[in-house]
Short mmCIF file of C-alpha atoms in Angstrom, two decimals:
data_model
loop_
_atom_site.label_atom_id
_atom_site.label_comp_id
_atom_site.label_asym_id
_atom_site.label_seq_id
_atom_site.Cartn_x
_atom_site.Cartn_y
_atom_site.Cartn_z
CA MET X 1 115.59 286.59 29.34
CA ILE X 2 112.37 284.81 28.39
CA ILE X 3 110.64 282.64 30.95
CA ASN X 4 109.74 279.11 29.89
CA ARG X 5 106.09 278.25 30.35
CA ARG X 6 104.83 274.72 29.85
CA LYS X 7 101.38 273.22 30.43
CA SER X 8 103.03 270.82 32.89
CA ASP X 9 103.78 273.85 35.08
CA ALA X 10 100.19 273.88 36.33
CA ARG X 11 98.71 272.71 39.61
CA PRO X 12 95.94 270.06 39.38
CA PRO X 13 92.40 271.58 39.42
CA THR X 14 91.37 269.87 42.67
CA ASP X 15 94.41 271.36 44.41
CA VAL X 16 93.62 274.79 42.94
CA GLU X 17 90.13 274.69 44.46
CA ARG X 18 91.51 273.65 47.86
CA TRP X 19 94.13 276.43 47.79
CA CYS X 20 91.49 279.02 46.84
CA ASP X 21 89.16 277.86 49.62
CA ASP X 22 92.03 278.10 52.12
CA PHE X 23 92.92 281.57 50.77
CA GLU X 24 89.35 282.79 51.29
CA LYS X 25 89.27 281.42 54.86
CA LEU X 26 92.65 283.01 55.67
CA CYS X 27 91.55 286.37 54.28
CA ARG X 28 88.33 286.32 56.27
CA SER X 29 90.15 285.32 59.48
CA ARG X 30 92.41 288.36 59.00
CA GLY X 31 89.57 290.73 58.10
CA VAL X 32 90.73 291.04 54.47
CA ARG X 33 87.92 291.42 51.92
CA VAL X 34 87.85 288.73 49.25
CA THR X 35 86.99 290.63 46.09
CA PRO X 36 86.46 288.91 42.73
CA GLN X 37 89.66 290.57 41.46
CA ARG X 38 91.74 289.36 44.42
CA LEU X 39 90.42 285.85 44.08
CA ALA X 40 91.04 285.82 40.31
CA VAL X 41 94.63 287.03 40.75
CA TYR X 42 95.26 284.53 43.53
CA ARG X 43 93.78 281.70 41.45
CA ALA X 44 96.04 282.65 38.52
CA LEU X 45 99.08 282.38 40.82
CA VAL X 46 97.96 279.04 42.23
CA GLU X 47 97.33 277.60 38.77
CA ASP X 48 100.70 278.69 37.37
CA LEU X 49 103.72 277.08 39.02
CA THR X 50 106.22 279.16 37.00
CA HIS X 51 106.06 282.08 39.47
CA PRO X 52 104.52 284.53 36.98
CA THR X 53 105.17 288.24 36.66
CA ALA X 54 102.36 290.78 37.02
CA ASP X 55 102.26 291.06 33.23
CA ALA X 56 101.85 287.29 32.86
CA VAL X 57 99.02 287.30 35.41
CA TYR X 58 97.31 290.12 33.51
CA LYS X 59 97.67 288.31 30.18
CA ARG X 60 96.12 285.24 31.76
CA LEU X 61 93.22 287.27 33.19
CA GLY X 62 92.90 290.03 30.60
CA HIS X 63 89.60 288.60 29.42
CA LEU X 64 87.92 289.50 32.74
CA ARG X 65 85.72 292.55 32.51
CA GLY X 66 87.02 295.58 34.38
CA LEU X 67 90.44 294.10 35.13
CA SER X 68 93.23 296.45 34.09
CA PRO X 69 97.01 295.97 34.35
CA ALA X 70 97.00 298.53 37.19
CA THR X 71 94.42 296.47 39.11
CA VAL X 72 96.57 293.35 38.75
CA TYR X 73 99.72 295.21 39.94
CA ARG X 74 97.90 296.76 42.91
CA THR X 75 96.31 293.43 43.83
CA LEU X 76 99.64 291.57 43.74
CA GLU X 77 101.30 294.27 45.83
CA PHE X 78 98.42 294.24 48.33
CA LEU X 79 98.44 290.43 48.67
CA SER X 80 102.21 290.50 49.07
CA ARG X 81 102.07 293.21 51.76
CA GLU X 82 99.40 291.19 53.60
CA ASN X 83 101.66 288.09 53.43
CA LEU X 84 99.03 286.19 51.46
CA ILE X 85 101.50 285.56 48.59
CA ARG X 86 105.27 285.89 48.20
CA ARG X 87 107.17 288.24 45.93
CA VAL X 88 110.12 286.25 44.65
CA SER X 89 113.41 287.73 43.58
CA ALA X 90 114.55 286.68 40.12
CA PRO X 91 117.69 287.34 38.09
CA GLU X 92 115.84 289.32 35.44
CA ALA X 93 114.95 291.92 38.12
CA VAL X 94 111.22 291.69 37.32
CA GLY X 95 108.97 290.88 40.25
CA ARG X 96 107.61 287.35 40.18
CA PHE X 97 104.99 286.01 42.55
CA ASP X 98 104.35 282.75 44.38
CA ALA X 99 101.18 281.59 46.14
CA ASN X 100 103.10 278.92 48.05
CA LEU X 101 103.79 280.31 51.52
CA ALA X 102 105.18 277.06 52.92
CA GLY X 103 108.90 277.12 53.65
CA HIS X 104 110.75 276.38 50.43
CA GLN X 105 113.49 277.63 48.18
CA HIS X 106 113.67 278.27 44.44
CA LEU X 107 115.82 276.79 41.69
CA VAL X 108 116.46 279.50 39.11
CA CYS X 109 117.99 278.72 35.72
CA ARG X 110 120.27 281.54 34.65
CA VAL X 111 119.94 280.48 31.00
CA CYS X 112 116.18 280.11 30.37
CA GLY X 113 114.83 281.85 33.48
CA SER X 114 112.76 278.94 34.74
CA MET X 115 111.97 279.04 38.45
CA THR X 116 110.95 275.92 40.33
CA ASP X 117 110.02 275.30 43.96
CA VAL X 118 112.35 273.00 45.84
CA SER X 119 112.62 272.04 49.47
CA VAL X 120 116.15 271.53 50.74
CA PRO X 121 115.90 270.33 54.36
CA GLU X 122 119.19 271.96 55.41
CA LEU X 123 117.86 275.32 54.20
CA SER X 124 114.29 274.95 55.46
CA ASP X 125 114.62 276.77 58.75
CA PRO X 126 117.71 278.99 58.61
CA GLU X 127 118.47 281.30 61.50
CA LEU X 128 117.97 284.92 60.56
CA PRO X 129 121.21 286.88 60.83
CA THR X 130 121.56 289.85 63.15
CA VAL X 131 122.58 293.03 61.36
CA SER X 132 123.38 296.16 63.33
CA GLY X 133 120.83 298.91 62.73
CA PHE X 134 118.49 296.66 60.77
CA ILE X 135 115.69 294.25 61.64
CA VAL X 136 115.87 291.18 59.41
CA GLU X 137 112.37 289.77 58.89
CA GLU X 138 112.90 287.13 56.24
CA LEU X 139 115.53 285.32 54.24
CA ASP X 140 114.84 284.52 50.58
CA ILE X 141 117.01 281.65 49.36
CA LYS X 142 117.34 280.89 45.68
CA LEU X 143 119.69 278.40 44.10
CA VAL X 144 120.92 279.70 40.76
CA GLY X 145 122.40 277.51 38.06
CA ARG X 146 121.26 275.70 34.92
CA CYS X 147 118.20 273.49 34.60
CA ARG X 148 118.53 269.99 33.16
CA ALA X 149 117.54 271.13 29.64
CA CYS X 150 120.00 274.02 29.59
CA ALA X 151 122.80 272.01 31.18
CA SER X 152 122.41 269.27 28.57
CA SER X 153 122.85 271.81 25.79
CA SER X 154 126.47 271.84 27.10
CA GLY X 155 127.96 275.06 25.94
CA ARG X 156 125.76 275.56 22.90
CA LYS X 157 124.01 278.89 22.94
CA ARG X 158 120.40 278.16 23.91
CA THR X 159 117.54 280.41 22.93
CA ALA X 160 114.75 280.29 25.46
CA LYS X 161 111.26 279.87 24.03
CA THR X 162 107.92 280.56 25.54
CA THR X 163 105.54 277.67 25.04
CA SER X 164 101.98 277.24 26.15
#
């Protein structure tokens, strides 16, 4: 499955700066060092609304001196563990990441792989289930189906394309 990427899937620059400033403040309030690599990886997530994979983040940042794929993977895992970003489950079983920590769900197209934030009020604050012998800490809700473009291809086999 190839993930669609369009220029329209980017956050406006003024919002990116605000998100990055808030990220730095949150890190400092938690005693987390804000390294240039962490900030660059976070910025890449904020700029890209497609919920990129670690590989996509690296490709976006590969021009930065001293930034290896391993550094990007470790940084994403660290930020996820610190609850500074979200790891999002996706049908292609590759980890994708989201800088948006506000309560929301994801629309996932099973045909082209696009993933979009959505807020469904009825799903915004679900009660966590109780499971014997297990402590449930979070509930990740994704709505899987076909996006408008794939649904309109009505039965025709659609080949997903990556565009930039």
